[in-house]
mmCIF file with all atom_site columns, C-alpha atoms in Angstrom:
data_model
loop_
_atom_site.group_PDB
_atom_site.id
_atom_site.type_symbol
_atom_site.label_atom_id
_atom_site.label_alt_id
_atom_site.label_comp_id
_atom_site.label_asym_id
_atom_site.label_entity_id
_atom_site.label_seq_id
_atom_site.pdbx_PDB_ins_code
_atom_site.Cartn_x
_atom_site.Cartn_y
_atom_site.Cartn_z
_atom_site.occupancy
_atom_site.B_iso_or_equiv
_atom_site.pdbx_formal_charge
_atom_site.auth_seq_id
_atom_site.auth_comp_id
_atom_site.auth_asym_id
_atom_site.auth_atom_id
_atom_site.pdbx_PDB_model_num
ATOM 1   C CA . MET A 1 1   ? -18.579 9.235   -25.457 1.00 0.00 ? 1   MET A CA 1
ATOM 2   C CA . GLU A 1 2   ? -20.379 5.774   -26.340 1.00 0.00 ? 2   GLU A CA 1
ATOM 3   C CA . PHE A 1 3   ? -18.656 2.494   -25.930 1.00 0.00 ? 3   PHE A CA 1
ATOM 4   C CA . LYS A 1 4   ? -19.350 -0.440  -28.932 1.00 0.00 ? 4   LYS A CA 1
ATOM 5   C CA . GLN A 1 5   ? -19.273 -3.924  -27.692 1.00 0.00 ? 5   GLN A CA 1
ATOM 6   C CA . TYR A 1 6   ? -16.553 -6.363  -30.275 1.00 0.00 ? 6   TYR A CA 1
ATOM 7   C CA . THR A 1 7   ? -14.641 -3.253  -31.023 1.00 0.00 ? 7   THR A CA 1
ATOM 8   C CA . PRO A 1 8   ? -11.517 -2.602  -29.629 1.00 0.00 ? 8   PRO A CA 1
ATOM 9   C CA . TYR A 1 9   ? -9.846  0.188   -28.076 1.00 0.00 ? 9   TYR A CA 1
ATOM 10  C CA . GLN A 1 10  ? -5.859  1.187   -27.073 1.00 0.00 ? 10  GLN A CA 1
ATOM 11  C CA . PHE A 1 11  ? -5.873  3.426   -22.665 1.00 0.00 ? 11  PHE A CA 1
ATOM 12  C CA . ILE A 1 12  ? -3.919  6.124   -23.079 1.00 0.00 ? 12  ILE A CA 1
ATOM 13  C CA . ASN A 1 13  ? -1.635  7.048   -19.737 1.00 0.00 ? 13  ASN A CA 1
ATOM 14  C CA . LYS A 1 14  ? -1.902  10.954  -19.397 1.00 0.00 ? 14  LYS A CA 1
ATOM 15  C CA . ASN A 1 15  ? 0.249   11.102  -17.433 1.00 0.00 ? 15  ASN A CA 1
ATOM 16  C CA . SER A 1 16  ? 3.280   9.219   -19.421 1.00 0.00 ? 16  SER A CA 1
ATOM 17  C CA . GLU A 1 17  ? 1.779   9.535   -22.987 1.00 0.00 ? 17  GLU A CA 1
ATOM 18  C CA . GLN A 1 18  ? 2.193   4.894   -23.136 1.00 0.00 ? 18  GLN A CA 1
ATOM 19  C CA . VAL A 1 19  ? -1.052  2.044   -23.050 1.00 0.00 ? 19  VAL A CA 1
ATOM 20  C CA . LEU A 1 20  ? -2.357  0.105   -21.280 1.00 0.00 ? 20  LEU A CA 1
ATOM 21  C CA . ALA A 1 21  ? -1.018  -3.777  -21.943 1.00 0.00 ? 21  ALA A CA 1
ATOM 22  C CA . VAL A 1 22  ? -0.645  -6.893  -21.028 1.00 0.00 ? 22  VAL A CA 1
ATOM 23  C CA . ALA A 1 23  ? 2.950   -7.115  -19.908 1.00 0.00 ? 23  ALA A CA 1
ATOM 24  C CA . ALA A 1 24  ? 5.122   -10.408 -22.696 1.00 0.00 ? 24  ALA A CA 1
ATOM 25  C CA . ALA A 1 25  ? 1.683   -10.304 -24.360 1.00 0.00 ? 25  ALA A CA 1
ATOM 26  C CA . GLY A 1 26  ? 1.411   -12.851 -22.021 1.00 0.00 ? 26  GLY A CA 1
ATOM 27  C CA . MET A 1 27  ? -1.799  -15.154 -22.170 1.00 0.00 ? 27  MET A CA 1
ATOM 28  C CA . SER A 1 28  ? -2.028  -16.899 -18.139 1.00 0.00 ? 28  SER A CA 1
ATOM 29  C CA . ASN A 1 29  ? -4.630  -15.965 -15.632 1.00 0.00 ? 29  ASN A CA 1
ATOM 30  C CA . GLY A 1 30  ? -2.603  -13.573 -13.481 1.00 0.00 ? 30  GLY A CA 1
ATOM 31  C CA . THR A 1 31  ? 0.023   -12.114 -15.864 1.00 0.00 ? 31  THR A CA 1
ATOM 32  C CA . ASN A 1 32  ? 1.179   -8.576  -15.101 1.00 0.00 ? 32  ASN A CA 1
ATOM 33  C CA . ILE A 1 33  ? -0.563  -5.161  -16.883 1.00 0.00 ? 33  ILE A CA 1
ATOM 34  C CA . ILE A 1 34  ? 1.471   -2.630  -17.351 1.00 0.00 ? 34  ILE A CA 1
ATOM 35  C CA . GLN A 1 35  ? 2.355   0.634   -19.771 1.00 0.00 ? 35  GLN A CA 1
ATOM 36  C CA . TRP A 1 36  ? 3.808   0.197   -22.600 1.00 0.00 ? 36  TRP A CA 1
ATOM 37  C CA . GLY A 1 37  ? 5.121   2.107   -26.047 1.00 0.00 ? 37  GLY A CA 1
ATOM 38  C CA . ASN A 1 38  ? 1.677   2.815   -28.124 1.00 0.00 ? 38  ASN A CA 1
ATOM 39  C CA . ASN A 1 39  ? 3.620   -0.704  -30.680 1.00 0.00 ? 39  ASN A CA 1
ATOM 40  C CA . LYS A 1 40  ? -0.306  -2.127  -32.029 1.00 0.00 ? 40  LYS A CA 1
ATOM 41  C CA . GLY A 1 41  ? 0.421   -4.929  -30.505 1.00 0.00 ? 41  GLY A CA 1
ATOM 42  C CA . LYS A 1 42  ? -3.123  -6.408  -29.707 1.00 0.00 ? 42  LYS A CA 1
ATOM 43  C CA . GLU A 1 43  ? -1.798  -7.017  -26.414 1.00 0.00 ? 43  GLU A CA 1
ATOM 44  C CA . GLN A 1 44  ? -2.642  -2.918  -25.930 1.00 0.00 ? 44  GLN A CA 1
ATOM 45  C CA . SER A 1 45  ? -5.594  -3.350  -27.330 1.00 0.00 ? 45  SER A CA 1
ATOM 46  C CA . PHE A 1 46  ? -8.254  -3.877  -25.400 1.00 0.00 ? 46  PHE A CA 1
ATOM 47  C CA . MET A 1 47  ? -12.732 -3.874  -25.560 1.00 0.00 ? 47  MET A CA 1
ATOM 48  C CA . PHE A 1 48  ? -15.708 -3.239  -23.416 1.00 0.00 ? 48  PHE A CA 1
ATOM 49  C CA . PHE A 1 49  ? -18.486 -6.117  -22.903 1.00 0.00 ? 49  PHE A CA 1
ATOM 50  C CA . LYS A 1 50  ? -21.586 -4.546  -20.139 1.00 0.00 ? 50  LYS A CA 1
ATOM 51  C CA . ALA A 1 51  ? -22.003 -6.559  -17.316 1.00 0.00 ? 51  ALA A CA 1
ATOM 52  C CA . GLU A 1 52  ? -24.666 -4.831  -15.234 1.00 0.00 ? 52  GLU A CA 1
ATOM 53  C CA . ASP A 1 53  ? -25.653 -1.314  -14.257 1.00 0.00 ? 53  ASP A CA 1
ATOM 54  C CA . ASP A 1 54  ? -23.137 0.720   -15.678 1.00 0.00 ? 54  ASP A CA 1
ATOM 55  C CA . TYR A 1 55  ? -20.420 -1.685  -15.127 1.00 0.00 ? 55  TYR A CA 1
ATOM 56  C CA . PHE A 1 56  ? -18.059 -2.505  -17.908 1.00 0.00 ? 56  PHE A CA 1
ATOM 57  C CA . TYR A 1 57  ? -16.000 -5.748  -18.309 1.00 0.00 ? 57  TYR A CA 1
ATOM 58  C CA . ILE A 1 58  ? -12.692 -4.766  -20.102 1.00 0.00 ? 58  ILE A CA 1
ATOM 59  C CA . VAL A 1 59  ? -11.944 -8.384  -22.451 1.00 0.00 ? 59  VAL A CA 1
ATOM 60  C CA . ALA A 1 60  ? -8.253  -8.278  -23.784 1.00 0.00 ? 60  ALA A CA 1
ATOM 61  C CA . LEU A 1 61  ? -7.619  -8.460  -27.414 1.00 0.00 ? 61  LEU A CA 1
ATOM 62  C CA . HIS A 1 62  ? -5.285  -11.173 -27.442 1.00 0.00 ? 62  HIS A CA 1
ATOM 63  C CA . SER A 1 63  ? -6.492  -13.485 -24.539 1.00 0.00 ? 63  SER A CA 1
ATOM 64  C CA . LEU A 1 64  ? -9.789  -12.576 -24.604 1.00 0.00 ? 64  LEU A CA 1
ATOM 65  C CA . LYS A 1 65  ? -9.595  -12.147 -20.656 1.00 0.00 ? 65  LYS A CA 1
ATOM 66  C CA . VAL A 1 66  ? -10.951 -10.129 -18.176 1.00 0.00 ? 66  VAL A CA 1
ATOM 67  C CA . VAL A 1 67  ? -8.936  -6.788  -16.925 1.00 0.00 ? 67  VAL A CA 1
ATOM 68  C CA . ALA A 1 68  ? -9.158  -7.648  -12.912 1.00 0.00 ? 68  ALA A CA 1
ATOM 69  C CA . VAL A 1 69  ? -7.592  -6.771  -9.417  1.00 0.00 ? 69  VAL A CA 1
ATOM 70  C CA . GLU A 1 70  ? -5.159  -9.353  -8.137  1.00 0.00 ? 70  GLU A CA 1
ATOM 71  C CA . GLY A 1 71  ? -7.266  -11.838 -4.749  1.00 0.00 ? 71  GLY A CA 1
ATOM 72  C CA . SER A 1 72  ? -10.473 -9.409  -5.140  1.00 0.00 ? 72  SER A CA 1
ATOM 73  C CA . SER A 1 73  ? -7.982  -6.790  -3.209  1.00 0.00 ? 73  SER A CA 1
ATOM 74  C CA . HIS A 1 74  ? -9.372  -4.226  -1.991  1.00 0.00 ? 74  HIS A CA 1
ATOM 75  C CA . LYS A 1 75  ? -5.776  -2.279  -0.623  1.00 0.00 ? 75  LYS A CA 1
ATOM 76  C CA . GLU A 1 76  ? -4.652  0.212   -2.448  1.00 0.00 ? 76  GLU A CA 1
ATOM 77  C CA . GLY A 1 77  ? -1.252  -0.915  -4.728  1.00 0.00 ? 77  GLY A CA 1
ATOM 78  C CA . ALA A 1 78  ? -3.127  -3.523  -5.048  1.00 0.00 ? 78  ALA A CA 1
ATOM 79  C CA . ASN A 1 79  ? -2.303  -5.353  -8.529  1.00 0.00 ? 79  ASN A CA 1
ATOM 80  C CA . ILE A 1 80  ? -4.330  -5.329  -12.207 1.00 0.00 ? 80  ILE A CA 1
ATOM 81  C CA . VAL A 1 81  ? -4.062  -8.816  -13.871 1.00 0.00 ? 81  VAL A CA 1
ATOM 82  C CA . GLN A 1 82  ? -5.798  -9.884  -16.918 1.00 0.00 ? 82  GLN A CA 1
ATOM 83  C CA . TRP A 1 83  ? -7.491  -13.101 -15.655 1.00 0.00 ? 83  TRP A CA 1
ATOM 84  C CA . GLU A 1 84  ? -11.190 -15.889 -16.908 1.00 0.00 ? 84  GLU A CA 1
ATOM 85  C CA . LYS A 1 85  ? -13.607 -14.183 -16.766 1.00 0.00 ? 85  LYS A CA 1
ATOM 86  C CA . ALA A 1 86  ? -15.648 -15.172 -13.904 1.00 0.00 ? 86  ALA A CA 1
ATOM 87  C CA . ASP A 1 87  ? -18.756 -12.880 -12.527 1.00 0.00 ? 87  ASP A CA 1
ATOM 88  C CA . ILE A 1 88  ? -16.941 -11.340 -9.984  1.00 0.00 ? 88  ILE A CA 1
ATOM 89  C CA . SER A 1 89  ? -16.941 -7.597  -9.610  1.00 0.00 ? 89  SER A CA 1
ATOM 90  C CA . ASP A 1 90  ? -12.849 -7.031  -8.992  1.00 0.00 ? 90  ASP A CA 1
ATOM 91  C CA . GLN A 1 91  ? -13.380 -7.756  -12.528 1.00 0.00 ? 91  GLN A CA 1
ATOM 92  C CA . ARG A 1 92  ? -16.179 -5.183  -12.941 1.00 0.00 ? 92  ARG A CA 1
ATOM 93  C CA . TRP A 1 93  ? -15.552 -1.571  -14.070 1.00 0.00 ? 93  TRP A CA 1
ATOM 94  C CA . GLU A 1 94  ? -17.850 1.725   -14.448 1.00 0.00 ? 94  GLU A CA 1
ATOM 95  C CA . ILE A 1 95  ? -16.140 3.610   -16.978 1.00 0.00 ? 95  ILE A CA 1
ATOM 96  C CA . LEU A 1 96  ? -15.931 7.235   -15.726 1.00 0.00 ? 96  LEU A CA 1
ATOM 97  C CA . PRO A 1 97  ? -16.091 10.927  -17.559 1.00 0.00 ? 97  PRO A CA 1
ATOM 98  C CA . TYR A 1 98  ? -13.089 13.374  -16.760 1.00 0.00 ? 98  TYR A CA 1
ATOM 99  C CA . GLY A 1 99  ? -12.516 16.010  -19.671 1.00 0.00 ? 99  GLY A CA 1
ATOM 100 C CA . ASP A 1 100 ? -10.615 14.874  -22.860 1.00 0.00 ? 100 ASP A CA 1
ATOM 101 C CA . TYR A 1 101 ? -10.114 11.543  -20.634 1.00 0.00 ? 101 TYR A CA 1
ATOM 102 C CA . PHE A 1 102 ? -12.045 8.822   -18.245 1.00 0.00 ? 102 PHE A CA 1
ATOM 103 C CA . LYS A 1 103 ? -11.098 6.728   -15.123 1.00 0.00 ? 103 LYS A CA 1
ATOM 104 C CA . PHE A 1 104 ? -11.738 3.117   -14.701 1.00 0.00 ? 104 PHE A CA 1
ATOM 105 C CA . LYS A 1 105 ? -13.417 2.608   -11.039 1.00 0.00 ? 105 LYS A CA 1
ATOM 106 C CA . ASN A 1 106 ? -13.844 -0.815  -9.645  1.00 0.00 ? 106 ASN A CA 1
ATOM 107 C CA . LYS A 1 107 ? -16.704 -2.024  -8.021  1.00 0.00 ? 107 LYS A CA 1
ATOM 108 C CA . ASN A 1 108 ? -15.087 -3.804  -5.894  1.00 0.00 ? 108 ASN A CA 1
ATOM 109 C CA . SER A 1 109 ? -13.040 -2.032  -4.017  1.00 0.00 ? 109 SER A CA 1
ATOM 110 C CA . GLY A 1 110 ? -13.252 1.039   -5.537  1.00 0.00 ? 110 GLY A CA 1
ATOM 111 C CA . GLN A 1 111 ? -10.024 2.276   -6.573  1.00 0.00 ? 111 GLN A CA 1
ATOM 112 C CA . VAL A 1 112 ? -8.977  3.621   -9.558  1.00 0.00 ? 112 VAL A CA 1
ATOM 113 C CA . ILE A 1 113 ? -6.214  2.338   -12.897 1.00 0.00 ? 113 ILE A CA 1
ATOM 114 C CA . ALA A 1 114 ? -3.414  4.109   -12.166 1.00 0.00 ? 114 ALA A CA 1
ATOM 115 C CA . VAL A 1 115 ? 0.108   3.733   -13.093 1.00 0.00 ? 115 VAL A CA 1
ATOM 116 C CA . GLY A 1 116 ? 2.439   3.188   -9.763  1.00 0.00 ? 116 GLY A CA 1
ATOM 117 C CA . SER A 1 117 ? 4.656   5.838   -8.756  1.00 0.00 ? 117 SER A CA 1
ATOM 118 C CA . SER A 1 118 ? 2.857   7.873   -11.763 1.00 0.00 ? 118 SER A CA 1
ATOM 119 C CA . SER A 1 119 ? 6.226   6.147   -13.412 1.00 0.00 ? 119 SER A CA 1
ATOM 120 C CA . GLN A 1 120 ? 6.436   7.491   -17.531 1.00 0.00 ? 120 GLN A CA 1
ATOM 121 C CA . LEU A 1 121 ? 8.512   4.329   -18.141 1.00 0.00 ? 121 LEU A CA 1
ATOM 122 C CA . ALA A 1 122 ? 8.146   1.384   -20.179 1.00 0.00 ? 122 ALA A CA 1
ATOM 123 C CA . GLY A 1 123 ? 6.916   -0.868  -18.620 1.00 0.00 ? 123 GLY A CA 1
ATOM 124 C CA . ALA A 1 124 ? 5.739   0.189   -15.243 1.00 0.00 ? 124 ALA A CA 1
ATOM 125 C CA . ASN A 1 125 ? 2.826   -1.564  -13.502 1.00 0.00 ? 125 ASN A CA 1
ATOM 126 C CA . VAL A 1 126 ? -0.828  -0.541  -13.624 1.00 0.00 ? 126 VAL A CA 1
ATOM 127 C CA . LEU A 1 127 ? -2.481  -1.081  -9.937  1.00 0.00 ? 127 LEU A CA 1
ATOM 128 C CA . GLN A 1 128 ? -5.692  0.419   -8.502  1.00 0.00 ? 128 GLN A CA 1
ATOM 129 C CA . TRP A 1 129 ? -5.345  3.592   -5.809  1.00 0.00 ? 129 TRP A CA 1
ATOM 130 C CA . PRO A 1 130 ? -7.954  5.481   -5.127  1.00 0.00 ? 130 PRO A CA 1
ATOM 131 C CA . ASP A 1 131 ? -8.904  8.259   -6.498  1.00 0.00 ? 131 ASP A CA 1
ATOM 132 C CA . ILE A 1 132 ? -6.946  11.085  -6.354  1.00 0.00 ? 132 ILE A CA 1
ATOM 133 C CA . SER A 1 133 ? -7.070  13.118  -9.648  1.00 0.00 ? 133 SER A CA 1
ATOM 134 C CA . ASN A 1 134 ? -3.160  12.818  -10.944 1.00 0.00 ? 134 ASN A CA 1
ATOM 135 C CA . ALA A 1 135 ? -2.721  12.715  -14.672 1.00 0.00 ? 135 ALA A CA 1
ATOM 136 C CA . ASP A 1 136 ? -1.056  8.884   -13.784 1.00 0.00 ? 136 ASP A CA 1
ATOM 137 C CA . GLN A 1 137 ? -5.271  7.993   -13.550 1.00 0.00 ? 137 GLN A CA 1
ATOM 138 C CA . GLU A 1 138 ? -6.282  9.269   -16.413 1.00 0.00 ? 138 GLU A CA 1
ATOM 139 C CA . TRP A 1 139 ? -6.697  7.052   -20.260 1.00 0.00 ? 139 TRP A CA 1
ATOM 140 C CA . LYS A 1 140 ? -7.446  8.865   -23.023 1.00 0.00 ? 140 LYS A CA 1
ATOM 141 C CA . ILE A 1 141 ? -9.497  5.830   -25.289 1.00 0.00 ? 141 ILE A CA 1
ATOM 142 C CA . VAL A 1 142 ? -9.273  5.684   -28.462 1.00 0.00 ? 142 VAL A CA 1
ATOM 143 C CA . GLU A 1 143 ? -10.143 2.701   -31.350 1.00 0.00 ? 143 GLU A CA 1
ATOM 144 C CA . PHE A 1 144 ? -7.865  0.377   -31.855 1.00 0.00 ? 144 PHE A CA 1
#
């Protein structure tokens, strides 16, 4: 699948069928990324911007901030947040096809975006985790 820049997408988790979202439509650096029921809000929509090589910035449509690993951490379970674009590797993601779904692999840590504890609940935290092929690490990408 070829992703178009400046085109909004939603990311639907395979395990929970909930969408990736910026918590409470926050606008600040460090606002948490969660999963939430699809209400078609702009805080649940993201765009891809080409970074380098095979990497992309994932940009929240409502805030124009990028999805990043908090504190540039390499640790399992490190939080995923939005942050002002700063051209650092924890803000760059490789989009990996996985059947009908995709995984988002961080350039800095080599880990993928996952839902904490494989939760199916609205508001569950989104974090990075080693790729272990769990459904909570797989996302359907659909145009918004």
